[in-house]
CSV table of C-alpha atoms in Angstrom, one decimal:
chain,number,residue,atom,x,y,z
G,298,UNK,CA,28.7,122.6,-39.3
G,299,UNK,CA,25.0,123.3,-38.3
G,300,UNK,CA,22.6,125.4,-39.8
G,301,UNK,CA,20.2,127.6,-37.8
G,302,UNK,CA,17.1,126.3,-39.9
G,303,UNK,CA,17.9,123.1,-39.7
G,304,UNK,CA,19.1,122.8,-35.6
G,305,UNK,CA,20.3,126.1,-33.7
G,306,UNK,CA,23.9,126.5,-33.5
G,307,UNK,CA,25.9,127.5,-30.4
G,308,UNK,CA,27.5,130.6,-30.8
G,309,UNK,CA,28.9,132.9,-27.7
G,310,UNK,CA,27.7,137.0,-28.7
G,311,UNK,CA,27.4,139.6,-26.6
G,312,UNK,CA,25.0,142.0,-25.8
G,313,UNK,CA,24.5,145.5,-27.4
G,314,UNK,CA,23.6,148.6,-26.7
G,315,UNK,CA,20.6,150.4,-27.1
G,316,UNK,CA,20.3,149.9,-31.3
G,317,UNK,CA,19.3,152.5,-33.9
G,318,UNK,CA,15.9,152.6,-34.9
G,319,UNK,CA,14.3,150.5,-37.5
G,320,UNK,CA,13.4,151.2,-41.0
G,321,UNK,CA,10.7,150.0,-43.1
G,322,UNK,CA,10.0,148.0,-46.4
G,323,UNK,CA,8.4,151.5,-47.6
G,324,UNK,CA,4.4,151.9,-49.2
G,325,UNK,CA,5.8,151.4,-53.0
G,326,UNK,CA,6.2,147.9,-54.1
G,327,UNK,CA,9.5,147.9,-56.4
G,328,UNK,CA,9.9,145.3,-59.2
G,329,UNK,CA,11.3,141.8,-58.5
G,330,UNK,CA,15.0,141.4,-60.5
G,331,UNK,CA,16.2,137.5,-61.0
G,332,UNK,CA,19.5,138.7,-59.4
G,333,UNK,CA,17.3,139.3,-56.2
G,334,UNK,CA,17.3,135.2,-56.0
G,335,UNK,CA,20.9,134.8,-56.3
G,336,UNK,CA,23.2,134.2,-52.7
G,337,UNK,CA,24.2,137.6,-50.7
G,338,UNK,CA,27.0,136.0,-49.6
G,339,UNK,CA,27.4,138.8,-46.6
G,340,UNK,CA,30.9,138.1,-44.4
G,341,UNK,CA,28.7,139.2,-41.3
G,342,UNK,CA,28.7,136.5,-39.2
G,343,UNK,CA,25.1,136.4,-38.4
G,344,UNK,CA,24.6,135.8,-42.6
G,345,UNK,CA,21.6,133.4,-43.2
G,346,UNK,CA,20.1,133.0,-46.4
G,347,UNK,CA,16.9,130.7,-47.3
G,348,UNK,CA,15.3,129.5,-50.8
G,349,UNK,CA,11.8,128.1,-49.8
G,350,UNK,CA,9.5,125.9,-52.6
G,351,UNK,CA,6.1,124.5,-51.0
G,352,UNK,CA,3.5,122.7,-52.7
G,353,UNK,CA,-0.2,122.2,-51.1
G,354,UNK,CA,-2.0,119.1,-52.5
G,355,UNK,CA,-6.2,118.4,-53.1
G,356,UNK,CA,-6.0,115.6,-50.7
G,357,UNK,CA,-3.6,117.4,-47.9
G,358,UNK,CA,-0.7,116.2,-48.7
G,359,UNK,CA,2.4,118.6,-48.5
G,360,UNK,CA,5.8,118.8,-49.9
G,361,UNK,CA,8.8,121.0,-49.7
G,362,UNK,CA,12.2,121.7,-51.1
G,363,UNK,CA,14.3,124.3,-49.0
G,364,UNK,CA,17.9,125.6,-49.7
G,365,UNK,CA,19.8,127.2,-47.0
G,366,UNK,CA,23.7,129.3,-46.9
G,367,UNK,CA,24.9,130.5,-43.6
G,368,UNK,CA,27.9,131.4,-41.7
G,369,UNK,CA,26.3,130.4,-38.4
G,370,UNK,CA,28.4,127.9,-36.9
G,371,UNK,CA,32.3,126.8,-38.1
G,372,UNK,CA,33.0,128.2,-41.2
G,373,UNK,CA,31.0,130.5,-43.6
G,374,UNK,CA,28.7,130.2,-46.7
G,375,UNK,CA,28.4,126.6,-45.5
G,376,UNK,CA,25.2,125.3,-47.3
G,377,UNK,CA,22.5,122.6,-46.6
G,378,UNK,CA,19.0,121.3,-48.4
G,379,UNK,CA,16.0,120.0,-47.1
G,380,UNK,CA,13.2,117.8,-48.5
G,381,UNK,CA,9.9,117.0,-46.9
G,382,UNK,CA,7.0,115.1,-47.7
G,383,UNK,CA,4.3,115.3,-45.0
G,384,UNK,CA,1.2,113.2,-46.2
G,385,UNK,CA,-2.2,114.6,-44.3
G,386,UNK,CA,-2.4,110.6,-43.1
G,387,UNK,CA,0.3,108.3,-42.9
G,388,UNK,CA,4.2,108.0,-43.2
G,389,UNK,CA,6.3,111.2,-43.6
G,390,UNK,CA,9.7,111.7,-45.4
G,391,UNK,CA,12.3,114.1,-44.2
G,392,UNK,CA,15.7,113.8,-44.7
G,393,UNK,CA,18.3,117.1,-44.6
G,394,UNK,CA,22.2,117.2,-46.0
G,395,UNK,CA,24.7,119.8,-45.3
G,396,UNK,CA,27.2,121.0,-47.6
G,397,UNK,CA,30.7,122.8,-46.8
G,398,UNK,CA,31.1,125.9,-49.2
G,399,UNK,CA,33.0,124.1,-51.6
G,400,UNK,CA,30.8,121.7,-52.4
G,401,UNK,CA,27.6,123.9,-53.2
G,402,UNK,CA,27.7,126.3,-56.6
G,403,UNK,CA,25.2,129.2,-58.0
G,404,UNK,CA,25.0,130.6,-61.3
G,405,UNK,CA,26.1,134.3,-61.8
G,406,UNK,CA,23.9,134.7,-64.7
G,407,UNK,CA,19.9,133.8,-64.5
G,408,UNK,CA,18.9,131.7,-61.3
G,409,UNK,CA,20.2,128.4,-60.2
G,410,UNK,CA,21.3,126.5,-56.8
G,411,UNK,CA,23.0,123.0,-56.8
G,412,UNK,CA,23.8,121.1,-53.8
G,413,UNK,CA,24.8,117.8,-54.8
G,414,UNK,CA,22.0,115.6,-56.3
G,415,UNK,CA,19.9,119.0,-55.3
G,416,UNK,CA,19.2,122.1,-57.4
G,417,UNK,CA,16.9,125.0,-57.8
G,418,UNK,CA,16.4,126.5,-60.8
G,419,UNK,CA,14.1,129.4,-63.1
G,420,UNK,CA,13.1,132.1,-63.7
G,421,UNK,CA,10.1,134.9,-63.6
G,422,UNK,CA,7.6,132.4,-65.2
G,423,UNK,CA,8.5,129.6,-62.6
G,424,UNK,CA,10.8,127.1,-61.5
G,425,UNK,CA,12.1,124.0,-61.2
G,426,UNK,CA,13.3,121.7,-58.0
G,427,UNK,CA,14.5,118.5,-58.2
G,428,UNK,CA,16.2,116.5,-55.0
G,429,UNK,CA,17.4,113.5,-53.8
G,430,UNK,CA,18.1,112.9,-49.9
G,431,UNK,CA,17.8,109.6,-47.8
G,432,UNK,CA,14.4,108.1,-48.6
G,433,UNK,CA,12.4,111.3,-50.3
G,434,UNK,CA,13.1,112.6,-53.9
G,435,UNK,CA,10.9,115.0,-55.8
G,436,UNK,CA,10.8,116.8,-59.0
G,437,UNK,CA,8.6,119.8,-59.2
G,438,UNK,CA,7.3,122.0,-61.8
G,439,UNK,CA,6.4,125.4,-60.4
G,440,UNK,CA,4.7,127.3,-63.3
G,441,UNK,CA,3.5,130.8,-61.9
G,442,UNK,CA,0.2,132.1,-62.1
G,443,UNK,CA,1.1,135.6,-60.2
G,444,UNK,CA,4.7,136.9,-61.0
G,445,UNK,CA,7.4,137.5,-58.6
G,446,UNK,CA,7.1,140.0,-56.0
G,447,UNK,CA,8.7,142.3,-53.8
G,448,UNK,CA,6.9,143.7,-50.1
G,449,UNK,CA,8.1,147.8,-50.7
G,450,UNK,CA,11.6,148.0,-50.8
G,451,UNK,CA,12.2,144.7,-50.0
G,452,UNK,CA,14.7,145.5,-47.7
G,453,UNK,CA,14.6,146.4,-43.6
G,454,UNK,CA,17.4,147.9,-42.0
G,455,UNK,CA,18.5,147.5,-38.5
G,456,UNK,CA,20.1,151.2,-37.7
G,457,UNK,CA,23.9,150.8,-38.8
G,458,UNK,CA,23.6,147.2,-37.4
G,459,UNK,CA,22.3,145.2,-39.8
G,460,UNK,CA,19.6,144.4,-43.0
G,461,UNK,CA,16.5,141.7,-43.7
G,462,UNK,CA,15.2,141.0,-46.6
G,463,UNK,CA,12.2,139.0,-48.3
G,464,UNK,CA,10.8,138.5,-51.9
G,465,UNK,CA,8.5,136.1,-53.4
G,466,UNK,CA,9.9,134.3,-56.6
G,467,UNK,CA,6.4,132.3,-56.3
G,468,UNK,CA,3.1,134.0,-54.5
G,469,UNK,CA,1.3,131.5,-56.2
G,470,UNK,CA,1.7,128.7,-58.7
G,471,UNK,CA,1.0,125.7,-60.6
G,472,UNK,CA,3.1,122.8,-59.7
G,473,UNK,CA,3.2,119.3,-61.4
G,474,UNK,CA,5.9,116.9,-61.1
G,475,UNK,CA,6.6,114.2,-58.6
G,476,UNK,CA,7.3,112.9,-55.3
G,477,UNK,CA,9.3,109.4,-54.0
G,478,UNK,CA,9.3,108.5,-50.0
G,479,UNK,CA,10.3,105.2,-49.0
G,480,UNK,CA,10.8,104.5,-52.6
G,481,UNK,CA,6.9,104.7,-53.3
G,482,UNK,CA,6.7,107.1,-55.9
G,483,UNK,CA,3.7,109.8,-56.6
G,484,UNK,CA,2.3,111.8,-59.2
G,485,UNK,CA,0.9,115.4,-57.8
G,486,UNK,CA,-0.5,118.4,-58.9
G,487,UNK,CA,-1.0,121.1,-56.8
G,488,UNK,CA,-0.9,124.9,-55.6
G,489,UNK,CA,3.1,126.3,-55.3
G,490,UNK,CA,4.5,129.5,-52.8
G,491,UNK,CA,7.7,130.0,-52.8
G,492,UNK,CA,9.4,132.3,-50.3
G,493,UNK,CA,13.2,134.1,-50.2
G,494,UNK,CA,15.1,135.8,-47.2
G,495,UNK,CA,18.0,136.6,-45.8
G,496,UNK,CA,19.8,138.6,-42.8
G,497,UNK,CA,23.1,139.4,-41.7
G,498,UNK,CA,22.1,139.9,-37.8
G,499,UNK,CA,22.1,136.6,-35.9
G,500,UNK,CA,17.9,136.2,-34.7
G,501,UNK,CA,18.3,136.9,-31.5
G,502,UNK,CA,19.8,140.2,-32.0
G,503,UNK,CA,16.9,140.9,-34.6
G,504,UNK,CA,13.6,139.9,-33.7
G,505,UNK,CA,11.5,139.2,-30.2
G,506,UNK,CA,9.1,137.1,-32.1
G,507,UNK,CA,7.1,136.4,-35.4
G,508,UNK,CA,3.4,135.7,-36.7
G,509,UNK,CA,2.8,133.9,-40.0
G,510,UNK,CA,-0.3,133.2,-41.6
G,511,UNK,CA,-0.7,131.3,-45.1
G,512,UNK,CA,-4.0,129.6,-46.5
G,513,UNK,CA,-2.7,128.3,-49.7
G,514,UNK,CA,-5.9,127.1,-52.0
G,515,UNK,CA,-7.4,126.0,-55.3
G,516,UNK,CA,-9.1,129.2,-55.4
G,517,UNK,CA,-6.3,131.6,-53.7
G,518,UNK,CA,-3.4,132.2,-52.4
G,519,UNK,CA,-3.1,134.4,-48.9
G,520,UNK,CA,0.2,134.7,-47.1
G,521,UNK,CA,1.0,137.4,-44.1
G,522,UNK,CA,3.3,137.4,-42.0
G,523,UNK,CA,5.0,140.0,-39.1
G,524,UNK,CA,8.0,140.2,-36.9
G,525,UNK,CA,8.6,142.2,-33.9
G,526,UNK,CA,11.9,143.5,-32.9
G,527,UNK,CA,13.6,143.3,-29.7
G,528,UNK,CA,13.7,145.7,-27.3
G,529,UNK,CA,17.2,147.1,-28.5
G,530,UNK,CA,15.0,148.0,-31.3
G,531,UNK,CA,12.2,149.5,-29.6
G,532,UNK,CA,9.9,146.5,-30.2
G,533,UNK,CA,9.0,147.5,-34.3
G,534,UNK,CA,6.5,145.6,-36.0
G,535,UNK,CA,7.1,144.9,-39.9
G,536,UNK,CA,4.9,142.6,-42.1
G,537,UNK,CA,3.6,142.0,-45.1
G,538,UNK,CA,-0.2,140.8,-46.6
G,539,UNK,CA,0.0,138.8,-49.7
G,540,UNK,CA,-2.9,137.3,-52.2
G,541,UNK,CA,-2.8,136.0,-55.4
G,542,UNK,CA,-5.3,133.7,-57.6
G,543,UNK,CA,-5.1,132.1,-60.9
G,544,UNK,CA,-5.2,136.2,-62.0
G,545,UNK,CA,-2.7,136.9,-60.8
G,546,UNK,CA,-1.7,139.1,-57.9
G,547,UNK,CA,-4.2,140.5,-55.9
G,548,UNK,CA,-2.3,142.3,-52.9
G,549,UNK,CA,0.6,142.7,-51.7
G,550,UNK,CA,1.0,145.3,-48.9
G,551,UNK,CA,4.0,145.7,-47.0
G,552,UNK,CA,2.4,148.1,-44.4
G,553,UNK,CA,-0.7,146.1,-42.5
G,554,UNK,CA,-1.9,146.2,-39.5
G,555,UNK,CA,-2.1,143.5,-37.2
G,556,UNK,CA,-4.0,143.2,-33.9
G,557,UNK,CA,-3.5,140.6,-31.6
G,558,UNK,CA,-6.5,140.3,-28.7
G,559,UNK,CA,-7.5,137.9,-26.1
G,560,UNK,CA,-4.1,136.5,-25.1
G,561,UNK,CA,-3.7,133.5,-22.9
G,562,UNK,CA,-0.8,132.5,-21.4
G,563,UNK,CA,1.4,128.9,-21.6
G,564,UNK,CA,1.0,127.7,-18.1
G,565,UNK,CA,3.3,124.9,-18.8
G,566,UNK,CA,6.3,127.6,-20.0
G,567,UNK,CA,8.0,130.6,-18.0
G,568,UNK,CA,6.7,133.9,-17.5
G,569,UNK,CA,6.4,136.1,-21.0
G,570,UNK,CA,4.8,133.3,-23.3
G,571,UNK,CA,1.2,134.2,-24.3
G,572,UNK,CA,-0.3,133.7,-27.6
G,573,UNK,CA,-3.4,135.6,-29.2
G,574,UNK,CA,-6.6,134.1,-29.9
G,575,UNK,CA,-7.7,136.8,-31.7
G,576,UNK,CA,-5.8,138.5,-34.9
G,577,UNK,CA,-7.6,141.2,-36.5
G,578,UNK,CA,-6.1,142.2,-40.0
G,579,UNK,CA,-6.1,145.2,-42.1
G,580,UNK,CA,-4.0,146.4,-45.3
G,581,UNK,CA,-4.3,148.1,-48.4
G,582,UNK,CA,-2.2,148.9,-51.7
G,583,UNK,CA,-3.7,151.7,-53.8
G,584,UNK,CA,-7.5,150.9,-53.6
G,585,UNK,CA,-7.2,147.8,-52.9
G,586,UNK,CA,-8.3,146.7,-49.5
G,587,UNK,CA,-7.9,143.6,-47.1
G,588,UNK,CA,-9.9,143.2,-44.0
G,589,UNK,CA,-10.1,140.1,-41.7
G,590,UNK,CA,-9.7,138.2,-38.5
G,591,UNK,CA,-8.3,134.6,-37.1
G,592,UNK,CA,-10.1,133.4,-34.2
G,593,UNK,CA,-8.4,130.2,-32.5
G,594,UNK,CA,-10.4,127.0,-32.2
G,595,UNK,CA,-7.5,125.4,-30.5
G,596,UNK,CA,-4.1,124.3,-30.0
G,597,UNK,CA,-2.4,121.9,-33.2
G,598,UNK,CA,1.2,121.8,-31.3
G,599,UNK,CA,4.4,123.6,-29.5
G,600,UNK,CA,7.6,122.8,-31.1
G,601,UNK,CA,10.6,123.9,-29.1
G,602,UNK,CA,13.7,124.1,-31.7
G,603,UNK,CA,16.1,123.3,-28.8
G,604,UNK,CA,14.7,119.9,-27.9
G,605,UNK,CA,16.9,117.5,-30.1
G,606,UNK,CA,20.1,119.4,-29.4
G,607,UNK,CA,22.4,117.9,-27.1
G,608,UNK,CA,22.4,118.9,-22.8
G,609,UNK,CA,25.5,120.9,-23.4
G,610,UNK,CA,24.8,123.0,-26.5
G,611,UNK,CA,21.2,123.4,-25.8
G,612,UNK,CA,22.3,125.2,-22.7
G,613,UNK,CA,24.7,127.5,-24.4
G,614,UNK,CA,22.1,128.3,-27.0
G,615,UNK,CA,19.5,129.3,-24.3
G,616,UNK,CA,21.6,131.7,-22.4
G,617,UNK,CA,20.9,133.7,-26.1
G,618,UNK,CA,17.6,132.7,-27.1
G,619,UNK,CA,14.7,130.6,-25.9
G,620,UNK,CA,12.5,129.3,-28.5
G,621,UNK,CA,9.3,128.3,-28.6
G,622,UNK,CA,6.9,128.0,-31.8
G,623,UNK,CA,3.5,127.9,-31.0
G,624,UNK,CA,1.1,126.5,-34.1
G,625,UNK,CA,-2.5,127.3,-33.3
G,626,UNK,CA,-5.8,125.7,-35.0
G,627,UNK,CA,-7.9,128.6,-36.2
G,628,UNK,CA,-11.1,129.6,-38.7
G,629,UNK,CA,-10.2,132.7,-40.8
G,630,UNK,CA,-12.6,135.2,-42.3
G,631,UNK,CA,-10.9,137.4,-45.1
G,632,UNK,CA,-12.4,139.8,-47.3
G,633,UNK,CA,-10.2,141.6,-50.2
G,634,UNK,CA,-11.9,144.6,-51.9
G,635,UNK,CA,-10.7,145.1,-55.3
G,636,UNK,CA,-12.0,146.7,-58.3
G,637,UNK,CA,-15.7,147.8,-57.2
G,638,UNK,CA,-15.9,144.2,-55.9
G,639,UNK,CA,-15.4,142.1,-52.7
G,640,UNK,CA,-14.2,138.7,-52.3
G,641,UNK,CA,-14.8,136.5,-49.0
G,642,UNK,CA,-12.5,134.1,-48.1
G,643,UNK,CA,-13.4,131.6,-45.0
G,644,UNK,CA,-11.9,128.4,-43.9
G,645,UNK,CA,-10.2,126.8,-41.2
G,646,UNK,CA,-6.4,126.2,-40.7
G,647,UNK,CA,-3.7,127.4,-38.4
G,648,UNK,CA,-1.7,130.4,-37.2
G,649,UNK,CA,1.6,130.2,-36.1
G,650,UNK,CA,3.2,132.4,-33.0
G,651,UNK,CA,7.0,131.8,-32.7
G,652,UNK,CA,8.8,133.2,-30.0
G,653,UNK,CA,12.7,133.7,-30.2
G,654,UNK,CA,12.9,135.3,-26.5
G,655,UNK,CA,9.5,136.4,-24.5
């Protein structure tokens, strides 16, 4: 089994016709139900769901729990669970387990994933992770500050083809608890986000590329994020703009607009891969406003999720898609206008600009 999170899988699909047109997640935020969190379990064989917990440290430090179920590759509702700890200077800790789907459970009632020594577990005031892989452990504490959210309807669909989905058990939280890596254990405290999705339309077939944006802070909370379609889907954009402080939430609009400027051009990649060095931002919900821009300061790295797969299957997987992540270093001016008064938010950090086909 292989999980398309963890390493792409090689799966032989055909091309479709020209798609039906794409909805959107809709103007009106509707509320967050726990049942949201539990698995889909769709039969479609492009089903991918994910359970993301991330906690940014003072000193840098990050750490993250992440639960996957998929039918991508040999059988379906196979599961797997990830644990990172990526300290801002010296030795990281990632190890990742799979799981057929016999050796993974959920709870019908409330909210709770086990995969072996892993689980996930809560509910609207916050959660609870605790894993054991390799040489990294953890047990975090996720106590929310802003409650669970949903971008509009929470839903997109694909025509008659297919549906994505996202929600936010955690736009923003405290977390306490601990890490282990290498068998050197660590107290932390720190600021949680917590993402959900899931599709039943293999990413290729979905989406030409993405944008994602988060600056995750003692003082707030800012995730955005937007997709594009493919062609077969007449190139739609969707996103969302999320903030959130120790308030609560602050925005979450699942209609912004995002400009992208002052493209360059990866000399070292094939034709079609450029990346923006400008995004200009705007989004609202009710009378509450979000304006902004990223302006690259320069390049922090190119992943290509082929790289470690093997000559054969890294072929096959790139007659479908060809991959390429680019993570760019960037200062960010924000403001948010809410209730007679406007906040500014500046910093430096990094934009990401992930390609699944040019």
């Amino acid at each position: 089994m292989r999980l398309p999170f963890f390493s792409l899988v090689s799966i032989l699909v055909s091309a479709g016709a020209l798609a039906d047109g794409v909805s959107d997640f809709g103007t009106t935020n509707r509320p967050f139900r726990q049942a949201d969190l539990r698995p889909h379990l769709r039969d479609e064989e492009g089903y991918s769901e994910n359970w993301g917990f991330n906690v940014w440290l003072p000193n840098g430090d990050f750490v993250a729990a992440e639960a996957i179920v998929s039918n991508i590759g040999f059988g379906d509702h196979n599961g797997g669970f990830k644990l990172r700890y990526l300290p801002s200077d010296g030795e990281k800790c990632v190890c990742q387990k799979e799981y057929d789907d016999d050796e993974w459970s959920w709870a019908r009632d409330g909210f709770e994933l086990v995969f072996g020594r892993n689980r996930i577990s809560g509910g609207q005031q916050g959660y609870h992770v605790r894993g054991s892989c390799g040489n990294v452990s953890m047990e975090l504490h996720f106590a929310n500050e802003a409650a669970p959210a949903v971008p509009g309807s929470g839903l997109i669909r694909f025509g008659q083809d297919g549906l994505y989905s996202m929600m936010f058990p955690t736009p923003r939280a405290r977390v306490t608890g601990w890490v282990s890596c290498n068998g050197k254990k660590r107290q932390l405290e720190g600021i949680g986000y917590a993402e959900h999705s899931w599709a039943n339309m293999l990413p290729h077939k979905q989406m030409r590329r993405w944008f994602r944006f988060k600056a995750i802070r003692p003082d707030i909370s800012i995730a955005m994020a937007e997709m594009e379609t493919t062609p077969d889907y007449g190139h739609a954009r969707r996103g969302w703009v999320l903030a959130s402080d120790s308030g609560g939430k602050l925005i979450l609009s699942a209609a912004p607009r995002f400009e992208f400027s002052h493209f360059i051009r990866d000399k070292k990649a094939p034709a079609g891969y450029t990346v923006p060095r400008m995004v200009t931002i705007t989004a609202s919900e009710g009378k509450t406003r979000v304006s902004g821009k990223l302006i690259m300061t320069g390049l922090k790295k190119i992943e290509d999720p082929t790289a470690k797969l093997g000559a054969i299957k890294r072929a096959i997987v790139r007659r479908f898609m060809k991959p390429r992540d680019y993570y760019l270093n960037c200062r960010y001016e924000i403001e948010i206008e809410k209730d007679g008064t406007t906040r500014r938010v500046q910093g430096e950090g990094f934009y990401r600009f992930m390609y699944v086909n040019p």
